[in-house]
């Protein structure tokens, strides 16, 4: 996602209610699993895009270190520009340009051992979904907490049309096009469960959320 129209459309779009609910869900999981994160805990936001969720995480969890990772240089530039405007309010957030499909551990040695790894709307963008699960395994500290949310694929074209009408009929054309393509490229709950089993991560739970999302969460 390096095209300038996409970067601008994503940065300007109002995803705030989805971003807010994602962060609320993570706070709920932290509360449920460990009540609080130790100061200095590392949180990774994989496929962070322009950093909308990374910023919220850094603001809500100021004693943690947040790193947003994305493979598109234009996304990382946009994220850094936004962060520059938020400084000095946010000091616990950094971004790194890493293509997770091609990375080798040497490229990102300083970001191993994450206590929390999240992604939003990332899995279906990968050519090989195992990229996400392999990254999770390599970058996590023992007992790391996971939250990954993505679209889920509707079962037929009529459902795709209905979701597009419901959610993006007023959006810029680039977002309408991407939303339709994303719904069709997304995975089902059963497919993600198979990916997790193949990766040796079957302890993670996958479930449907609302009419268009799925969620993977748990401890690794
Ligand atoms: C739909 S955006 C989601 C952005 C952000 N997570 C959010 O919710 O606002 C998907 C992001 O995944 C990134 N991406 C796709 N493939 C990638 C890869 N192999 N490595 C790293 N980032 C990748 C894209 O550049 C894009 O910014």
JSON list of N, CA and C in Angstrom, two decimals, residues 11 48-59 65-69 74-96:
[
{"chain": "A", "resi": 11, "resn": "UNK", "atom": "N", "xyz": [-5.13, 7.92, 5.64]},
{"chain": "A", "resi": 11, "resn": "UNK", "atom": "CA", "xyz": [-4.77, 8.84, 6.73]},
{"chain": "A", "resi": 11, "resn": "UNK", "atom": "C", "xyz": [-5.93, 9.79, 7.03]},
{"chain": "A", "resi": 48, "resn": "UNK", "atom": "N", "xyz": [1.18, -1.37, 10.66]},
{"chain": "A", "resi": 48, "resn": "UNK", "atom": "CA", "xyz": [0.56, -0.24, 11.41]},
{"chain": "A", "resi": 48, "resn": "UNK", "atom": "C", "xyz": [-0.02, 0.83, 10.51]},
{"chain": "A", "resi": 49, "resn": "UNK", "atom": "N", "xyz": [0.30, 0.82, 9.19]},
{"chain": "A", "resi": 49, "resn": "UNK", "atom": "CA", "xyz": [-0.22, 1.85, 8.29]},
{"chain": "A", "resi": 49, "resn": "UNK", "atom": "C", "xyz": [0.18, 3.23, 8.78]},
{"chain": "A", "resi": 50, "resn": "UNK", "atom": "N", "xyz": [-0.72, 4.22, 8.72]},
{"chain": "A", "resi": 50, "resn": "UNK", "atom": "CA", "xyz": [-0.36, 5.58, 9.15]},
{"chain": "A", "resi": 50, "resn": "UNK", "atom": "C", "xyz": [-0.32, 5.75, 10.66]},
{"chain": "A", "resi": 51, "resn": "UNK", "atom": "N", "xyz": [-0.45, 4.66, 11.41]},
{"chain": "A", "resi": 51, "resn": "UNK", "atom": "CA", "xyz": [-0.18, 4.71, 12.85]},
{"chain": "A", "resi": 51, "resn": "UNK", "atom": "C", "xyz": [-1.36, 5.10, 13.72]},
{"chain": "A", "resi": 52, "resn": "UNK", "atom": "N", "xyz": [-2.58, 5.02, 13.18]},
{"chain": "A", "resi": 52, "resn": "UNK", "atom": "CA", "xyz": [-3.75, 5.46, 13.97]},
{"chain": "A", "resi": 52, "resn": "UNK", "atom": "C", "xyz": [-3.88, 4.67, 15.26]},
{"chain": "A", "resi": 53, "resn": "UNK", "atom": "N", "xyz": [-3.72, 3.35, 15.16]},
{"chain": "A", "resi": 53, "resn": "UNK", "atom": "CA", "xyz": [-3.86, 2.52, 16.37]},
{"chain": "A", "resi": 53, "resn": "UNK", "atom": "C", "xyz": [-2.59, 2.61, 17.22]},
{"chain": "A", "resi": 54, "resn": "UNK", "atom": "N", "xyz": [-1.42, 2.65, 16.59]},
{"chain": "A", "resi": 54, "resn": "UNK", "atom": "CA", "xyz": [-0.16, 2.77, 17.37]},
{"chain": "A", "resi": 54, "resn": "UNK", "atom": "C", "xyz": [-0.21, 4.00, 18.28]},
{"chain": "A", "resi": 55, "resn": "UNK", "atom": "N", "xyz": [-0.70, 5.11, 17.73]},
{"chain": "A", "resi": 55, "resn": "UNK", "atom": "CA", "xyz": [-0.76, 6.34, 18.54]},
{"chain": "A", "resi": 55, "resn": "UNK", "atom": "C", "xyz": [-1.69, 6.18, 19.74]},
{"chain": "A", "resi": 56, "resn": "UNK", "atom": "N", "xyz": [-2.84, 5.55, 19.47]},
{"chain": "A", "resi": 56, "resn": "UNK", "atom": "CA", "xyz": [-3.79, 5.36, 20.58]},
{"chain": "A", "resi": 56, "resn": "UNK", "atom": "C", "xyz": [-3.18, 4.46, 21.65]},
{"chain": "A", "resi": 57, "resn": "UNK", "atom": "N", "xyz": [-2.47, 3.42, 21.22]},
{"chain": "A", "resi": 57, "resn": "UNK", "atom": "CA", "xyz": [-1.86, 2.50, 22.20]},
{"chain": "A", "resi": 57, "resn": "UNK", "atom": "C", "xyz": [-0.82, 3.24, 23.04]},
{"chain": "A", "resi": 58, "resn": "UNK", "atom": "N", "xyz": [0.00, 4.05, 22.36]},
{"chain": "A", "resi": 58, "resn": "UNK", "atom": "CA", "xyz": [1.05, 4.77, 23.08]},
{"chain": "A", "resi": 58, "resn": "UNK", "atom": "C", "xyz": [0.44, 5.75, 24.09]},
{"chain": "A", "resi": 59, "resn": "UNK", "atom": "N", "xyz": [-0.68, 6.37, 23.69]},
{"chain": "A", "resi": 59, "resn": "UNK", "atom": "CA", "xyz": [-1.31, 7.35, 24.59]},
{"chain": "A", "resi": 59, "resn": "UNK", "atom": "C", "xyz": [-1.98, 6.64, 25.77]},
{"chain": "A", "resi": 65, "resn": "UNK", "atom": "N", "xyz": [6.53, 0.76, 25.70]},
{"chain": "A", "resi": 65, "resn": "UNK", "atom": "CA", "xyz": [7.18, 1.23, 24.48]},
{"chain": "A", "resi": 65, "resn": "UNK", "atom": "C", "xyz": [6.41, 0.65, 23.31]},
{"chain": "A", "resi": 66, "resn": "UNK", "atom": "N", "xyz": [5.93, 1.49, 22.41]},
{"chain": "A", "resi": 66, "resn": "UNK", "atom": "CA", "xyz": [5.15, 1.00, 21.26]},
{"chain": "A", "resi": 66, "resn": "UNK", "atom": "C", "xyz": [6.00, 1.17, 19.99]},
{"chain": "A", "resi": 67, "resn": "UNK", "atom": "N", "xyz": [6.05, 0.10, 19.19]},
{"chain": "A", "resi": 67, "resn": "UNK", "atom": "CA", "xyz": [6.70, 0.20, 17.87]},
{"chain": "A", "resi": 67, "resn": "UNK", "atom": "C", "xyz": [5.69, -0.20, 16.81]},
{"chain": "A", "resi": 68, "resn": "UNK", "atom": "N", "xyz": [5.47, 0.69, 15.86]},
{"chain": "A", "resi": 68, "resn": "UNK", "atom": "CA", "xyz": [4.63, 0.39, 14.70]},
{"chain": "A", "resi": 68, "resn": "UNK", "atom": "C", "xyz": [5.53, -0.05, 13.55]},
{"chain": "A", "resi": 69, "resn": "UNK", "atom": "N", "xyz": [5.17, -1.15, 12.92]},
{"chain": "A", "resi": 69, "resn": "UNK", "atom": "CA", "xyz": [5.98, -1.69, 11.83]},
{"chain": "A", "resi": 69, "resn": "UNK", "atom": "C", "xyz": [5.13, -1.75, 10.57]},
{"chain": "A", "resi": 74, "resn": "UNK", "atom": "N", "xyz": [5.78, 4.92, 2.31]},
{"chain": "A", "resi": 74, "resn": "UNK", "atom": "CA", "xyz": [4.89, 6.09, 2.38]},
{"chain": "A", "resi": 74, "resn": "UNK", "atom": "C", "xyz": [4.01, 6.04, 3.63]},
{"chain": "A", "resi": 75, "resn": "UNK", "atom": "N", "xyz": [3.63, 4.85, 4.07]},
{"chain": "A", "resi": 75, "resn": "UNK", "atom": "CA", "xyz": [2.84, 4.73, 5.30]},
{"chain": "A", "resi": 75, "resn": "UNK", "atom": "C", "xyz": [3.69, 5.16, 6.50]},
{"chain": "A", "resi": 76, "resn": "UNK", "atom": "N", "xyz": [4.93, 4.69, 6.53]},
{"chain": "A", "resi": 76, "resn": "UNK", "atom": "CA", "xyz": [5.80, 5.04, 7.67]},
{"chain": "A", "resi": 76, "resn": "UNK", "atom": "C", "xyz": [6.08, 6.55, 7.67]},
{"chain": "A", "resi": 77, "resn": "UNK", "atom": "N", "xyz": [6.25, 7.15, 6.48]},
{"chain": "A", "resi": 77, "resn": "UNK", "atom": "CA", "xyz": [6.47, 8.61, 6.45]},
{"chain": "A", "resi": 77, "resn": "UNK", "atom": "C", "xyz": [5.25, 9.33, 7.00]},
{"chain": "A", "resi": 78, "resn": "UNK", "atom": "N", "xyz": [4.07, 8.89, 6.59]},
{"chain": "A", "resi": 78, "resn": "UNK", "atom": "CA", "xyz": [2.83, 9.54, 7.08]},
{"chain": "A", "resi": 78, "resn": "UNK", "atom": "C", "xyz": [2.73, 9.38, 8.60]},
{"chain": "A", "resi": 79, "resn": "UNK", "atom": "N", "xyz": [3.02, 8.15, 9.08]},
{"chain": "A", "resi": 79, "resn": "UNK", "atom": "CA", "xyz": [2.95, 7.90, 10.52]},
{"chain": "A", "resi": 79, "resn": "UNK", "atom": "C", "xyz": [3.93, 8.81, 11.27]},
{"chain": "A", "resi": 80, "resn": "UNK", "atom": "N", "xyz": [5.15, 8.97, 10.72]},
{"chain": "A", "resi": 80, "resn": "UNK", "atom": "CA", "xyz": [6.15, 9.81, 11.39]},
{"chain": "A", "resi": 80, "resn": "UNK", "atom": "C", "xyz": [5.74, 11.29, 11.37]},
{"chain": "A", "resi": 81, "resn": "UNK", "atom": "N", "xyz": [5.14, 11.72, 10.25]},
{"chain": "A", "resi": 81, "resn": "UNK", "atom": "CA", "xyz": [4.67, 13.13, 10.19]},
{"chain": "A", "resi": 81, "resn": "UNK", "atom": "C", "xyz": [3.62, 13.38, 11.26]},
{"chain": "A", "resi": 82, "resn": "UNK", "atom": "N", "xyz": [2.67, 12.43, 11.40]},
{"chain": "A", "resi": 82, "resn": "UNK", "atom": "CA", "xyz": [1.61, 12.61, 12.41]},
{"chain": "A", "resi": 82, "resn": "UNK", "atom": "C", "xyz": [2.22, 12.61, 13.81]},
{"chain": "A", "resi": 83, "resn": "UNK", "atom": "N", "xyz": [3.19, 11.70, 14.01]},
{"chain": "A", "resi": 83, "resn": "UNK", "atom": "CA", "xyz": [3.81, 11.61, 15.34]},
{"chain": "A", "resi": 83, "resn": "UNK", "atom": "C", "xyz": [4.55, 12.90, 15.68]},
{"chain": "A", "resi": 84, "resn": "UNK", "atom": "N", "xyz": [5.22, 13.47, 14.67]},
{"chain": "A", "resi": 84, "resn": "UNK", "atom": "CA", "xyz": [5.96, 14.72, 14.88]},
{"chain": "A", "resi": 84, "resn": "UNK", "atom": "C", "xyz": [5.00, 15.80, 15.43]},
{"chain": "A", "resi": 85, "resn": "UNK", "atom": "N", "xyz": [3.77, 15.82, 14.87]},
{"chain": "A", "resi": 85, "resn": "UNK", "atom": "CA", "xyz": [2.79, 16.83, 15.33]},
{"chain": "A", "resi": 85, "resn": "UNK", "atom": "C", "xyz": [2.31, 16.52, 16.75]},
{"chain": "A", "resi": 86, "resn": "UNK", "atom": "N", "xyz": [2.37, 15.28, 17.18]},
{"chain": "A", "resi": 86, "resn": "UNK", "atom": "CA", "xyz": [1.89, 14.91, 18.52]},
{"chain": "A", "resi": 86, "resn": "UNK", "atom": "C", "xyz": [2.96, 15.06, 19.59]},
{"chain": "A", "resi": 87, "resn": "UNK", "atom": "N", "xyz": [4.26, 15.18, 19.16]},
{"chain": "A", "resi": 87, "resn": "UNK", "atom": "CA", "xyz": [5.29, 15.35, 20.17]},
{"chain": "A", "resi": 87, "resn": "UNK", "atom": "C", "xyz": [5.20, 16.76, 20.76]},
{"chain": "A", "resi": 88, "resn": "UNK", "atom": "N", "xyz": [5.49, 17.02, 22.02]},
{"chain": "A", "resi": 88, "resn": "UNK", "atom": "CA", "xyz": [6.06, 16.05, 22.95]},
{"chain": "A", "resi": 88, "resn": "UNK", "atom": "C", "xyz": [5.01, 15.21, 23.67]},
{"chain": "A", "resi": 89, "resn": "UNK", "atom": "N", "xyz": [3.72, 15.28, 23.25]},
{"chain": "A", "resi": 89, "resn": "UNK", "atom": "CA", "xyz": [2.70, 14.54, 24.01]},
{"chain": "A", "resi": 89, "resn": "UNK", "atom": "C", "xyz": [2.98, 13.03, 24.00]},
{"chain": "A", "resi": 90, "resn": "UNK", "atom": "N", "xyz": [3.46, 12.52, 22.87]},
{"chain": "A", "resi": 90, "resn": "UNK", "atom": "CA", "xyz": [3.73, 11.06, 22.78]},
{"chain": "A", "resi": 90, "resn": "UNK", "atom": "C", "xyz": [5.23, 10.85, 22.59]},
{"chain": "A", "resi": 91, "resn": "UNK", "atom": "N", "xyz": [5.84, 10.20, 23.56]},
{"chain": "A", "resi": 91, "resn": "UNK", "atom": "CA", "xyz": [7.29, 9.98, 23.48]},
{"chain": "A", "resi": 91, "resn": "UNK", "atom": "C", "xyz": [7.64, 8.50, 23.49]},
{"chain": "A", "resi": 92, "resn": "UNK", "atom": "N", "xyz": [6.64, 7.63, 23.63]},
{"chain": "A", "resi": 92, "resn": "UNK", "atom": "CA", "xyz": [6.91, 6.19, 23.77]},
{"chain": "A", "resi": 92, "resn": "UNK", "atom": "C", "xyz": [6.53, 5.42, 22.52]},
{"chain": "A", "resi": 93, "resn": "UNK", "atom": "N", "xyz": [6.63, 6.10, 21.36]},
{"chain": "A", "resi": 93, "resn": "UNK", "atom": "CA", "xyz": [6.23, 5.47, 20.09]},
{"chain": "A", "resi": 93, "resn": "UNK", "atom": "C", "xyz": [7.29, 5.71, 19.03]},
{"chain": "A", "resi": 94, "resn": "UNK", "atom": "N", "xyz": [7.63, 4.65, 18.32]},
{"chain": "A", "resi": 94, "resn": "UNK", "atom": "CA", "xyz": [8.54, 4.74, 17.17]},
{"chain": "A", "resi": 94, "resn": "UNK", "atom": "C", "xyz": [8.00, 3.88, 16.05]},
{"chain": "A", "resi": 95, "resn": "UNK", "atom": "N", "xyz": [8.46, 4.20, 14.85]},
{"chain": "A", "resi": 95, "resn": "UNK", "atom": "CA", "xyz": [8.05, 3.40, 13.69]},
{"chain": "A", "resi": 95, "resn": "UNK", "atom": "C", "xyz": [9.27, 2.79, 13.02]},
{"chain": "A", "resi": 96, "resn": "UNK", "atom": "N", "xyz": [9.07, 1.61, 12.44]},
{"chain": "A", "resi": 96, "resn": "UNK", "atom": "CA", "xyz": [10.15, 1.00, 11.66]},
{"chain": "A", "resi": 96, "resn": "UNK", "atom": "C", "xyz": [9.59, 0.50, 10.34]}
]
